[in-house]
Amino acid sequence: MQHVLEAFRLVCDPLVLGVVLGSALFGLFVGAMPGLTATMAVALLVPVTFNLPPLPAIAAMVTATAMAIFAGDIPGALLRIPGTPASAAYCDEAYAMTRNGEAETMLGAGLVFSAIGGLFGTVVLVTTAPALAEVALKFSSFEYFWLVTLGLTCAVFIAPGRPLKGLASLLIGLLIATVGFENPAAYPRFTFGSDELMSGFQLTPVMIGMFAVSEVIRYAVTRDVPLEVPKQGIGRIFRGQGALLRKYPLAALRGSALGTVVGALPGAGADIAAWISYGLSKRFSKTPEKYGTGHVEGVIEAGSANNSALSAAWIPALVFGVPGDSITAIVIGVLYLKGMNPGPTIFIENPQNIYAVFIIFFLANLLMLPLGWMAIKAAKNVLRVPRNVLMPVILLFCVVGAFAINNSIFDVGVMLAFGLLAWFMEANRFPIAPTILGLVLGGMLEQNFVTSMIKADGAPGAFFGRPIAGTLGVATLLVWLSPLALRWRRGRRAARADKVARVS
């Protein structure tokens, strides 16, 4: 109890509170800017932390990350440009809600349930960090293979009513992921002699192109069509959120729990958590036909998942010094720099500092509500800008965002090329979200499959030989077979009904 009281005293220091507020505003800005990810926000803060004491330095990273992940929902909903890769999973759903005149509901749900997911993940971090970290470290390449496979299966679920086209879109994403030499054999593939393609296609330019540039091209082609996004106000974003929580409590709980589990796995992170959560949300929803048309249930579940995953990623980082995602990989370096060496002894040597970090997690997620409301109120004016003015501005931001990744004109060309590809795909009713999913998970799929086959000396049965891998494998196969089983069951019911009708 003494350490907890000391932790509260440390957090109440004016310097710590000032850093939390400043980094929160910084995180909101970075997250809302396409191309500037939450990882980049943390990386940009590293030089600032050199002259800060340990607690303010960690507080800056915790707060900026939480705010950036939420803020990625804002441009996704208003402009169909996901601010961060974690927001890409439900960007189409969010934008569809805005076109339906429900931007207020969507942004409110994104804010409230992001905070709920973050608080859920923090509670799990505080109460079960050592136990969850121990389980997470039992994941080998076999378990990761099945986890990635389950994530890829979501491509069929997130394709509204067109599973075959969703599968084709996924295969395009997997093909894109094979470009470059970052593969188990380190052999350059599909580079065509280009040095720029040696490292493959970067996710951010591809994502900006497929979501944002395609929208600009669509407007240019159909500019005489009346504006789809209604010029509405965004006022009381918290109105109706209690009703949504009462209507979808299972979605919020399932998303938060799944995000926590996935986030605690080293190398997984919020991106994968959001994709899997959105896919499973549609799979187990009572109204799956509404997904893709502007349905808030998927936003609730995936929004809860990506923020809970952020907190959970700190579990292996703090307990074993193993990064849960790219953000905690940076944070671990700062922890060592500040003398807070991660590992089991951190809870003994620096208990007050660790408890203070836990308190800052709670504070950051609670602070997200008022500051997120302010950010949404500021961003709502985007809906009032004439489309012929807005689209060139969007294209300008896209170019800046793509260029900022590597200061490369090549990435700008990649963005434009994939914008054309996405426009062509959507014109022929191919969903683009599975393509992004294939690009995100393709490298992990190949790496873990090849590693597992080497370990097993080519024996496929080894993929079911470990308890966790076997469970995930069976679960994945059941998900694959469930549509066939349901179709067979419906066929039998229809045949029985016809037989009864003929008899009567």
CSV table of N, CA and C in Angstrom, one decimal, residues 339-428:
chain,number,residue,atom,x,y,z
A,339,GLY,N,17.1,3.3,-16.5
A,339,GLY,CA,17.4,2.5,-15.3
A,339,GLY,C,16.3,1.6,-14.8
A,340,MET,N,15.2,1.6,-15.6
A,340,MET,CA,14.1,0.7,-15.2
A,340,MET,C,14.1,-0.6,-16.0
A,341,ASN,N,15.1,-1.4,-15.8
A,341,ASN,CA,15.4,-2.6,-16.6
A,341,ASN,C,14.2,-3.5,-16.5
A,342,PRO,N,13.5,-3.8,-17.7
A,342,PRO,CA,12.4,-4.7,-17.6
A,342,PRO,C,12.8,-6.1,-17.3
A,343,GLY,N,11.9,-6.8,-16.6
A,343,GLY,CA,12.1,-8.2,-16.2
A,343,GLY,C,11.4,-8.4,-14.9
A,344,PRO,N,11.4,-9.7,-14.4
A,344,PRO,CA,10.6,-10.0,-13.2
A,344,PRO,C,11.0,-9.1,-12.0
A,345,THR,N,12.3,-8.7,-11.9
A,345,THR,CA,12.7,-8.0,-10.8
A,345,THR,C,12.3,-6.5,-10.8
A,346,ILE,N,11.7,-6.0,-11.9
A,346,ILE,CA,11.3,-4.6,-11.9
A,346,ILE,C,10.2,-4.3,-10.9
A,347,PHE,N,9.4,-5.4,-10.6
A,347,PHE,CA,8.3,-5.2,-9.6
A,347,PHE,C,8.8,-5.2,-8.2
A,348,ILE,N,10.1,-5.6,-8.0
A,348,ILE,CA,10.7,-5.6,-6.7
A,348,ILE,C,11.6,-4.4,-6.5
A,349,GLU,N,12.4,-4.1,-7.6
A,349,GLU,CA,13.4,-3.0,-7.5
A,349,GLU,C,12.7,-1.6,-7.7
A,350,ASN,N,11.7,-1.5,-8.5
A,350,ASN,CA,11.1,-0.2,-8.8
A,350,ASN,C,9.6,-0.3,-8.7
A,351,PRO,N,9.0,-0.8,-7.5
A,351,PRO,CA,7.6,-1.0,-7.5
A,351,PRO,C,6.8,0.3,-7.6
A,352,GLN,N,7.3,1.4,-7.0
A,352,GLN,CA,6.5,2.6,-7.0
A,352,GLN,C,6.5,3.2,-8.4
A,353,ASN,N,7.6,3.1,-9.2
A,353,ASN,CA,7.5,3.5,-10.6
A,353,ASN,C,6.6,2.7,-11.5
A,354,ILE,N,6.6,1.4,-11.3
A,354,ILE,CA,5.7,0.6,-12.1
A,354,ILE,C,4.2,0.9,-11.7
A,355,TYR,N,3.9,1.0,-10.4
A,355,TYR,CA,2.6,1.4,-10.1
A,355,TYR,C,2.2,2.7,-10.6
A,356,ALA,N,3.1,3.6,-10.7
A,356,ALA,CA,2.9,4.9,-11.3
A,356,ALA,C,2.6,4.8,-12.8
A,357,VAL,N,3.3,3.9,-13.5
A,357,VAL,CA,3.0,3.7,-14.9
A,357,VAL,C,1.6,3.1,-15.1
A,358,PHE,N,1.2,2.2,-14.2
A,358,PHE,CA,-0.2,1.7,-14.3
A,358,PHE,C,-1.2,2.8,-14.1
A,359,ILE,N,-0.9,3.7,-13.1
A,359,ILE,CA,-1.9,4.8,-12.9
A,359,ILE,C,-2.0,5.7,-14.1
A,360,ILE,N,-0.8,5.9,-14.8
A,360,ILE,CA,-0.8,6.7,-16.0
A,360,ILE,C,-1.6,6.1,-17.1
A,361,PHE,N,-1.6,4.7,-17.2
A,361,PHE,CA,-2.4,4.0,-18.2
A,361,PHE,C,-3.9,4.4,-17.9
A,362,PHE,N,-4.3,4.3,-16.7
A,362,PHE,CA,-5.7,4.7,-16.4
A,362,PHE,C,-6.0,6.1,-16.7
A,363,LEU,N,-5.1,7.0,-16.3
A,363,LEU,CA,-5.2,8.4,-16.5
A,363,LEU,C,-5.3,8.7,-18.0
A,364,ALA,N,-4.5,8.1,-18.8
A,364,ALA,CA,-4.5,8.4,-20.3
A,364,ALA,C,-5.8,8.0,-20.9
A,365,ASN,N,-6.3,6.8,-20.5
A,365,ASN,CA,-7.6,6.4,-21.2
A,365,ASN,C,-8.8,7.2,-20.7
A,366,LEU,N,-8.7,7.7,-19.5
A,366,LEU,CA,-9.8,8.6,-19.0
A,366,LEU,C,-9.7,9.9,-19.6
A,367,LEU,N,-8.4,10.4,-19.8
A,367,LEU,CA,-8.2,11.7,-20.4
A,367,LEU,C,-8.6,11.7,-21.9
A,368,MET,N,-8.6,10.5,-22.5
A,368,MET,CA,-9.0,10.4,-23.9
A,368,MET,C,-10.4,10.9,-24.1
A,369,LEU,N,-11.3,10.8,-23.2
A,369,LEU,CA,-12.7,11.2,-23.4
A,369,LEU,C,-12.9,12.7,-23.6
A,370,PRO,N,-12.4,13.5,-22.7
A,370,PRO,CA,-12.6,15.0,-23.0
A,370,PRO,C,-11.7,15.5,-24.1
A,371,LEU,N,-10.4,15.0,-24.2
A,371,LEU,CA,-9.6,15.5,-25.3
A,371,LEU,C,-10.0,14.9,-26.6
A,372,GLY,N,-10.5,13.7,-26.6
A,372,GLY,CA,-11.0,13.1,-27.9
A,372,GLY,C,-12.3,13.9,-28.3
A,373,TRP,N,-13.1,14.3,-27.4
A,373,TRP,CA,-14.3,15.1,-27.7
A,373,TRP,C,-13.9,16.4,-28.4
A,374,MET,N,-12.9,17.0,-27.8
A,374,MET,CA,-12.4,18.3,-28.4
A,374,MET,C,-11.8,18.1,-29.8
A,375,ALA,N,-11.1,17.0,-30.0
A,375,ALA,CA,-10.5,16.7,-31.3
A,375,ALA,C,-11.6,16.4,-32.4
A,376,ILE,N,-12.7,15.7,-32.0
A,376,ILE,CA,-13.8,15.5,-32.9
A,376,ILE,C,-14.5,16.8,-33.2
A,377,LYS,N,-14.7,17.6,-32.2
A,377,LYS,CA,-15.4,18.9,-32.4
A,377,LYS,C,-14.6,19.8,-33.4
A,378,ALA,N,-13.3,19.7,-33.3
A,378,ALA,CA,-12.4,20.5,-34.2
A,378,ALA,C,-12.4,19.9,-35.6
A,379,ALA,N,-12.5,18.5,-35.7
A,379,ALA,CA,-12.5,17.9,-37.0
A,379,ALA,C,-13.8,17.9,-37.8
A,380,LYS,N,-14.9,18.2,-37.1
A,380,LYS,CA,-16.2,18.1,-37.7
A,380,LYS,C,-16.4,19.1,-38.9
A,381,ASN,N,-15.6,20.2,-38.8
A,381,ASN,CA,-15.6,21.2,-39.9
A,381,ASN,C,-15.3,20.7,-41.2
A,382,VAL,N,-14.6,19.5,-41.3
A,382,VAL,CA,-14.2,18.9,-42.5
A,382,VAL,C,-15.5,18.6,-43.4
A,383,LEU,N,-16.6,18.3,-42.7
A,383,LEU,CA,-17.8,17.9,-43.4
A,383,LEU,C,-18.4,19.2,-44.1
A,384,ARG,N,-18.0,20.3,-43.7
A,384,ARG,CA,-18.6,21.6,-44.2
A,384,ARG,C,-17.8,22.1,-45.4
A,385,VAL,N,-16.6,21.5,-45.7
A,385,VAL,CA,-15.8,22.0,-46.8
A,385,VAL,C,-16.3,21.5,-48.1
A,386,PRO,N,-16.5,22.3,-49.1
A,386,PRO,CA,-17.0,21.8,-50.4
A,386,PRO,C,-16.1,20.7,-51.0
A,387,ARG,N,-16.7,19.8,-51.6
A,387,ARG,CA,-16.0,18.6,-52.1
A,387,ARG,C,-14.9,19.0,-53.1
A,388,ASN,N,-15.1,20.0,-53.9
A,388,ASN,CA,-14.1,20.3,-54.9
A,388,ASN,C,-12.9,21.0,-54.3
A,389,VAL,N,-13.0,21.5,-53.1
A,389,VAL,CA,-11.9,22.0,-52.3
A,389,VAL,C,-11.2,20.9,-51.5
A,390,LEU,N,-12.1,20.1,-50.9
A,390,LEU,CA,-11.6,19.0,-50.0
A,390,LEU,C,-10.7,18.0,-50.7
A,391,MET,N,-11.1,17.6,-51.8
A,391,MET,CA,-10.4,16.5,-52.5
A,391,MET,C,-9.0,16.8,-52.8
A,392,PRO,N,-8.7,18.0,-53.4
A,392,PRO,CA,-7.3,18.3,-53.6
A,392,PRO,C,-6.5,18.4,-52.3
A,393,VAL,N,-7.1,18.9,-51.2
A,393,VAL,CA,-6.4,19.0,-49.9
A,393,VAL,C,-6.1,17.6,-49.4
A,394,ILE,N,-7.1,16.7,-49.6
A,394,ILE,CA,-6.8,15.3,-49.2
A,394,ILE,C,-5.7,14.7,-50.0
A,395,LEU,N,-5.6,14.9,-51.3
A,395,LEU,CA,-4.6,14.4,-52.1
A,395,LEU,C,-3.2,15.0,-51.7
A,396,LEU,N,-3.2,16.2,-51.3
A,396,LEU,CA,-2.0,16.8,-50.8
A,396,LEU,C,-1.5,16.1,-49.5
A,397,PHE,N,-2.4,15.9,-48.6
A,397,PHE,CA,-2.0,15.2,-47.4
A,397,PHE,C,-1.6,13.8,-47.6
A,398,CYS,N,-2.2,13.1,-48.6
A,398,CYS,CA,-1.8,11.8,-49.0
A,398,CYS,C,-0.3,11.8,-49.5
A,399,VAL,N,0.0,12.7,-50.3
A,399,VAL,CA,1.4,12.8,-50.9
A,399,VAL,C,2.4,13.1,-49.8
A,400,VAL,N,2.0,14.0,-48.9
A,400,VAL,CA,2.9,14.3,-47.8
A,400,VAL,C,3.1,13.1,-46.8
A,401,GLY,N,2.0,12.4,-46.5
A,401,GLY,CA,2.0,11.3,-45.6
A,401,GLY,C,2.9,10.1,-46.2
A,402,ALA,N,2.7,9.9,-47.5
A,402,ALA,CA,3.5,8.8,-48.2
A,402,ALA,C,4.9,9.2,-48.3
A,403,PHE,N,5.2,10.4,-48.6
A,403,PHE,CA,6.6,10.8,-48.7
A,403,PHE,C,7.3,10.8,-47.3
A,404,ALA,N,6.6,11.1,-46.3
A,404,ALA,CA,7.2,11.3,-44.9
A,404,ALA,C,7.7,9.9,-44.4
A,405,ILE,N,7.3,8.8,-44.9
A,405,ILE,CA,7.7,7.5,-44.3
A,405,ILE,C,9.2,7.3,-44.5
A,406,ASN,N,9.7,7.5,-45.8
A,406,ASN,CA,11.1,7.3,-46.0
A,406,ASN,C,11.7,8.4,-46.8
A,407,ASN,N,11.0,9.6,-46.9
A,407,ASN,CA,11.5,10.7,-47.7
A,407,ASN,C,11.8,10.3,-49.1
A,408,SER,N,10.9,9.5,-49.7
A,408,SER,CA,11.1,8.9,-51.0
A,408,SER,C,9.9,9.2,-51.9
A,409,ILE,N,10.3,9.7,-53.1
A,409,ILE,CA,9.3,9.9,-54.2
A,409,ILE,C,8.7,8.6,-54.6
A,410,PHE,N,9.5,7.5,-54.5
A,410,PHE,CA,9.0,6.2,-54.9
A,410,PHE,C,7.8,5.8,-54.2
A,411,ASP,N,7.7,6.1,-52.8
A,411,ASP,CA,6.6,5.8,-52.0
A,411,ASP,C,5.3,6.5,-52.5
A,412,VAL,N,5.5,7.7,-53.0
A,412,VAL,CA,4.4,8.5,-53.6
A,412,VAL,C,3.9,7.8,-54.8
A,413,GLY,N,4.8,7.3,-55.7
A,413,GLY,CA,4.4,6.5,-56.8
A,413,GLY,C,3.6,5.3,-56.4
A,414,VAL,N,4.1,4.6,-55.4
A,414,VAL,CA,3.4,3.4,-54.9
A,414,VAL,C,2.0,3.7,-54.5
A,415,MET,N,1.9,4.8,-53.7
A,415,MET,CA,0.6,5.3,-53.3
A,415,MET,C,-0.4,5.5,-54.4
A,416,LEU,N,0.1,6.2,-55.5
A,416,LEU,CA,-0.8,6.5,-56.6
A,416,LEU,C,-1.2,5.2,-57.4
A,417,ALA,N,-0.2,4.3,-57.5
A,417,ALA,CA,-0.5,3.1,-58.2
A,417,ALA,C,-1.5,2.2,-57.5
A,418,PHE,N,-1.4,2.1,-56.2
A,418,PHE,CA,-2.3,1.3,-55.5
A,418,PHE,C,-3.7,2.1,-55.4
A,419,GLY,N,-3.7,3.4,-55.5
A,419,GLY,CA,-4.9,4.1,-55.5
A,419,GLY,C,-5.7,3.7,-56.8
A,420,LEU,N,-5.0,3.6,-57.9
A,420,LEU,CA,-5.6,3.2,-59.2
A,420,LEU,C,-6.1,1.8,-59.1
A,421,LEU,N,-5.3,0.9,-58.5
A,421,LEU,CA,-5.7,-0.5,-58.3
A,421,LEU,C,-7.0,-0.6,-57.5
A,422,ALA,N,-7.0,0.1,-56.4
A,422,ALA,CA,-8.2,0.1,-55.5
A,422,ALA,C,-9.4,0.6,-56.2
A,423,TRP,N,-9.3,1.7,-56.9
A,423,TRP,CA,-10.4,2.2,-57.7
A,423,TRP,C,-11.0,1.2,-58.7
A,424,PHE,N,-10.1,0.5,-59.4
A,424,PHE,CA,-10.5,-0.5,-60.3
A,424,PHE,C,-11.2,-1.7,-59.6
A,425,MET,N,-10.6,-2.1,-58.5
A,425,MET,CA,-11.2,-3.2,-57.7
A,425,MET,C,-12.6,-2.8,-57.3
A,426,GLU,N,-12.8,-1.7,-56.7
A,426,GLU,CA,-14.1,-1.3,-56.2
A,426,GLU,C,-15.1,-1.1,-57.3
A,427,ALA,N,-14.6,-0.6,-58.4
A,427,ALA,CA,-15.5,-0.4,-59.5
A,427,ALA,C,-16.1,-1.8,-60.0
A,428,ASN,N,-15.3,-2.8,-59.7
A,428,ASN,CA,-15.8,-4.2,-60.1
A,428,ASN,C,-16.2,-5.0,-58.9
